[in-house]
CSV table of C-alpha atoms in Angstrom, one decimal:
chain,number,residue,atom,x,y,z
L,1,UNK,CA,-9.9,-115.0,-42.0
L,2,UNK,CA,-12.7,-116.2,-39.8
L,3,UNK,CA,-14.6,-114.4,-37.9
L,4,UNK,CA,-13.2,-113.5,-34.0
L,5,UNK,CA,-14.0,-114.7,-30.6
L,6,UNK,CA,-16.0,-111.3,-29.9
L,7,UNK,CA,-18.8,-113.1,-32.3
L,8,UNK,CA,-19.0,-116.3,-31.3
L,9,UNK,CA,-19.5,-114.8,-27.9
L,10,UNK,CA,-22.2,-113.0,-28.9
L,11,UNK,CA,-23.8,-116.0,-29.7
L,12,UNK,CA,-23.0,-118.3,-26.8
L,13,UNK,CA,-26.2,-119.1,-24.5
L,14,UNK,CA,-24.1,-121.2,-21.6
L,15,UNK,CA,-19.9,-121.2,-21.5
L,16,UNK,CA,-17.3,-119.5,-23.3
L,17,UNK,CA,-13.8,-120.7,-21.9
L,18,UNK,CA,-10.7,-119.4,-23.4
L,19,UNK,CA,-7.2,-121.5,-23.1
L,20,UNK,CA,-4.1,-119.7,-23.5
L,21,UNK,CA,-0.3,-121.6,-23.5
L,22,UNK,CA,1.7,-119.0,-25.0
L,23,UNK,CA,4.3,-116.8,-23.2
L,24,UNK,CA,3.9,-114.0,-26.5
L,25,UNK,CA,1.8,-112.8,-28.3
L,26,UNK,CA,1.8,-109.6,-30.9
L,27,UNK,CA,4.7,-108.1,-29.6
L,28,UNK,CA,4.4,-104.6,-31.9
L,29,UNK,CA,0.7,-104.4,-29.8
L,30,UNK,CA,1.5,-100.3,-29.1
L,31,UNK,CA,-0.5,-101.1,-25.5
L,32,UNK,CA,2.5,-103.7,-24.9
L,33,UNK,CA,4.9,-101.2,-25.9
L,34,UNK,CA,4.1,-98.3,-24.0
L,35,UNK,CA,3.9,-100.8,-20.7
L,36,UNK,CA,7.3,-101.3,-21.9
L,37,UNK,CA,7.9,-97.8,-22.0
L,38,UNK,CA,6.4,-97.4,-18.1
L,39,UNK,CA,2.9,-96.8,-19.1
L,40,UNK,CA,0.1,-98.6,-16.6
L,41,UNK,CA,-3.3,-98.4,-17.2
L,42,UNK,CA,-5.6,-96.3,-14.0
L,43,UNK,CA,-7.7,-98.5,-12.7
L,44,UNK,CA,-10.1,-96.0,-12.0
L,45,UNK,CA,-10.0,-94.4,-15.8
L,46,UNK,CA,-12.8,-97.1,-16.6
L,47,UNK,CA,-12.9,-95.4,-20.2
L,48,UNK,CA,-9.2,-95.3,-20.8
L,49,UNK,CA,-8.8,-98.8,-21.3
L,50,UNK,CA,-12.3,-100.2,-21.4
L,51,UNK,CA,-12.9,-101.6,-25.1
L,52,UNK,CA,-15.4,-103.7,-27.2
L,53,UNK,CA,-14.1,-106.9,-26.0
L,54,UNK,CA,-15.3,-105.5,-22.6
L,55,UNK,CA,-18.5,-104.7,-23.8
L,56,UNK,CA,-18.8,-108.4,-25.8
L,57,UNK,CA,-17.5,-109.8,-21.6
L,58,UNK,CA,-20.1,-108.1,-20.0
L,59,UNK,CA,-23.2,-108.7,-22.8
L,60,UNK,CA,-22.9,-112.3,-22.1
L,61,UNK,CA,-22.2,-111.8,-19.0
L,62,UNK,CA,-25.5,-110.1,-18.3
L,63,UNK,CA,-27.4,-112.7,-20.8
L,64,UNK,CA,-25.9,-115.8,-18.2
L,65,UNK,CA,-23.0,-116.8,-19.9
L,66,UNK,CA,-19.9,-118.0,-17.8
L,67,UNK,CA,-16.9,-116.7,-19.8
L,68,UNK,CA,-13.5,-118.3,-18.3
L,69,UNK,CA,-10.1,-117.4,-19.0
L,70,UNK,CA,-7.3,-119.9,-18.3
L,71,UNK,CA,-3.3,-119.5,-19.2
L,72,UNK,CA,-0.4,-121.9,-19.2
L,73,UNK,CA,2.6,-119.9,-18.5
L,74,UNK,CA,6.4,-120.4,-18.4
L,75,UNK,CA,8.3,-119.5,-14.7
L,76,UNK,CA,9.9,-116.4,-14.5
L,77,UNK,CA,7.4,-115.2,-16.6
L,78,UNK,CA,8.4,-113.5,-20.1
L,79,UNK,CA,7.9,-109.6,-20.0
L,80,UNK,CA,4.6,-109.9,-21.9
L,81,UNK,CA,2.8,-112.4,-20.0
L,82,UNK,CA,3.9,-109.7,-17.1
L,83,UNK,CA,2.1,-107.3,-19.5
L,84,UNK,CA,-0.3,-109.5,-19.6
L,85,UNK,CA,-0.9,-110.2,-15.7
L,86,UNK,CA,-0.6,-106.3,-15.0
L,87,UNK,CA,-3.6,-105.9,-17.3
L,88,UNK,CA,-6.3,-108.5,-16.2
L,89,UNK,CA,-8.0,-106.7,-13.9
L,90,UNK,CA,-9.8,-105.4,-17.1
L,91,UNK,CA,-10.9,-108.8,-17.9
L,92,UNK,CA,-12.0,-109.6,-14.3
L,93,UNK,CA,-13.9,-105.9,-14.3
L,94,UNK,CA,-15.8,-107.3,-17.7
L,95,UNK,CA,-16.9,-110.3,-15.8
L,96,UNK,CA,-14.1,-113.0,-16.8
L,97,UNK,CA,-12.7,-115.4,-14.1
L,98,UNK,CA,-9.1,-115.9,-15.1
L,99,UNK,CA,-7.1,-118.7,-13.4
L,100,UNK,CA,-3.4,-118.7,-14.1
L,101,UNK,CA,-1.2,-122.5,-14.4
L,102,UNK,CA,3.0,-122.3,-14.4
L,103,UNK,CA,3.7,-124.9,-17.7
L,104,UNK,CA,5.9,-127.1,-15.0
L,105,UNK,CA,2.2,-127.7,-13.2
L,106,UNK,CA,0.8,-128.6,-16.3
L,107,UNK,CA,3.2,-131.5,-17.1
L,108,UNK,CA,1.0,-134.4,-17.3
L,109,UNK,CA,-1.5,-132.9,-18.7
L,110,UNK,CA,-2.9,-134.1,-22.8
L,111,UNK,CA,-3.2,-130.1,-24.2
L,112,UNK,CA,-3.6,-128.8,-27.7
L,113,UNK,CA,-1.0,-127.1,-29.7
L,114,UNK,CA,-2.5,-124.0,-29.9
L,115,UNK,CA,-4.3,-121.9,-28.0
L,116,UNK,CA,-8.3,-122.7,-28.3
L,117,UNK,CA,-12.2,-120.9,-27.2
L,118,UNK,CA,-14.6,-123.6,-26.8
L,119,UNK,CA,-18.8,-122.2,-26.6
L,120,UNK,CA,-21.3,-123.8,-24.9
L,121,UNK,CA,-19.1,-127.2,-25.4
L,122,UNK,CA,-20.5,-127.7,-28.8
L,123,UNK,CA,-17.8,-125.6,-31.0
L,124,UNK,CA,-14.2,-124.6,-30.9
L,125,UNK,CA,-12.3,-121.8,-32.2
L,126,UNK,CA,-8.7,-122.7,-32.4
L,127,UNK,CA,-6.2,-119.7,-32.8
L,128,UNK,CA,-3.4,-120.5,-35.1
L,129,UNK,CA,0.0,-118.5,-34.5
L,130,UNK,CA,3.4,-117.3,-36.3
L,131,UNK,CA,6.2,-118.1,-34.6
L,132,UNK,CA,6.5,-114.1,-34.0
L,133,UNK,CA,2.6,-114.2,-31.7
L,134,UNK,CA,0.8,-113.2,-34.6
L,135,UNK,CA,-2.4,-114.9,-36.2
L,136,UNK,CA,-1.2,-116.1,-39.5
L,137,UNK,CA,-2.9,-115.7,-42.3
L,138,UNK,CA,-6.0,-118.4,-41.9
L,139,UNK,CA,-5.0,-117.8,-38.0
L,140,UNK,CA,-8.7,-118.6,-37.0
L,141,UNK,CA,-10.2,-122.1,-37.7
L,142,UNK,CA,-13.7,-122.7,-36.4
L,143,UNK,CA,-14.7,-127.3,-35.9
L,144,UNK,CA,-17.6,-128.5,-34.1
L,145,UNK,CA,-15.8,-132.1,-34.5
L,146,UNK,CA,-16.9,-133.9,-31.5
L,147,UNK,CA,-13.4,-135.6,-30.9
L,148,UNK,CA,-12.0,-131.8,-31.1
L,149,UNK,CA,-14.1,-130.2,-29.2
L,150,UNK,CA,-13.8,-133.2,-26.2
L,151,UNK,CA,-10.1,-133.1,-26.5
L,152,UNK,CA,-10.3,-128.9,-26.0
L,153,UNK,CA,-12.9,-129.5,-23.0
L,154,UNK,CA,-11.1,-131.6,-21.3
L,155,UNK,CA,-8.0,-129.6,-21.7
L,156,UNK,CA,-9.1,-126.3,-20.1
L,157,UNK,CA,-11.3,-128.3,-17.2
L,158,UNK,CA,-7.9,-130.2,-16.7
L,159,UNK,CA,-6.3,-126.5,-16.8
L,160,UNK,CA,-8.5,-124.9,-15.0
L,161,UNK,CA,-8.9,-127.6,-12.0
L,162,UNK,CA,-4.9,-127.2,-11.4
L,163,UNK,CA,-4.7,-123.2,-11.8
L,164,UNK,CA,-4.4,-120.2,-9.4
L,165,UNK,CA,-7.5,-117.4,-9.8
L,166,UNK,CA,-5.9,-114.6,-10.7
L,167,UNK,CA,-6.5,-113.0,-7.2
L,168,UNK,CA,-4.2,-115.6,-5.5
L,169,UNK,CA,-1.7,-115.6,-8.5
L,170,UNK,CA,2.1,-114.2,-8.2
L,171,UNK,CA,4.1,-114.8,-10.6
L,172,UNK,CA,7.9,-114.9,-10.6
């Protein structure tokens, strides 16, 4: 399997923008169980739930890097996209801006089949899923095509342009 986004990060100089347009993903993830279970992460236990992806966030961060998060989701929202919402803040604290787009807003829009990290607009990391939210086996696929990468650019911009920051966001 290729290598993960946490790599490619480390080596952006400019942009790292992440599109997500699943309502699932990993759904035996023990942090999404024990939210299931009533377990919320403290806001204020900074070293209970910060990670290495944090770390990877905040490196580029710091270097000048703009890392954006947007994600396509379907109205109610499934139980793991409300997972999902309940734990952003530890995105935002690592330095992501995360904008959030209900799928019925989206109609219109030309986007990719799966979700997609494009860096510095010159490659693209395209995540390949089972039907279950799980990377399958060659579930990460690296192109520089310039058709690709265009189509994935446009995408999130077109994504991101219609999207609520996570701030303003409440979903139902």
């Amino acid at each position: 399997m290729q290598p993960p986004a946490r790599e490619a990060l480390a080596q952006a100089r400019q942009s790292a923008v992440h599109l997500e347009l699943r309502d699932a993903y990993t759904l035996d993830d023990p942090g999404y169980i024990a939210w299931q279970h009533g377990a919320r992460l403290d806001r204020d236990e900074r070293a209970a739930w910060w990670n290495g992806w944090h770390d990877a966030v905040r490196d580029a961060v710091d270097r000048g890097v703009t890392v954006r998060r947007a994600r396509v989701v379907s109205e109610p929202i499934s139980d793991y996209v409300a997972y999902e919402y309940d734990i952003t803040f530890t995105n935002v604290a690592a330095g992501e801006a995360v904008r959030w787009l209900p799928r019925r807003r989206a109609t219109g829009l030309a986007l990719p089949s799966t979700d997609f990290w494009v860096f510095d607009g010159e490659r693209v990391l395209l995540h390949h899923f089972t039907g279950h939210g799980e990377l399958d086996e060659n579930g990460r696929e690296y192109t520089a095509d310039p058709g690709l990468v265009k189509l994935c650019v446009d995408a999130f911009d077109a994504v991101w342009e219609r999207a609520t920051p996570h701030e303003n966001y409440r979903p139902r």
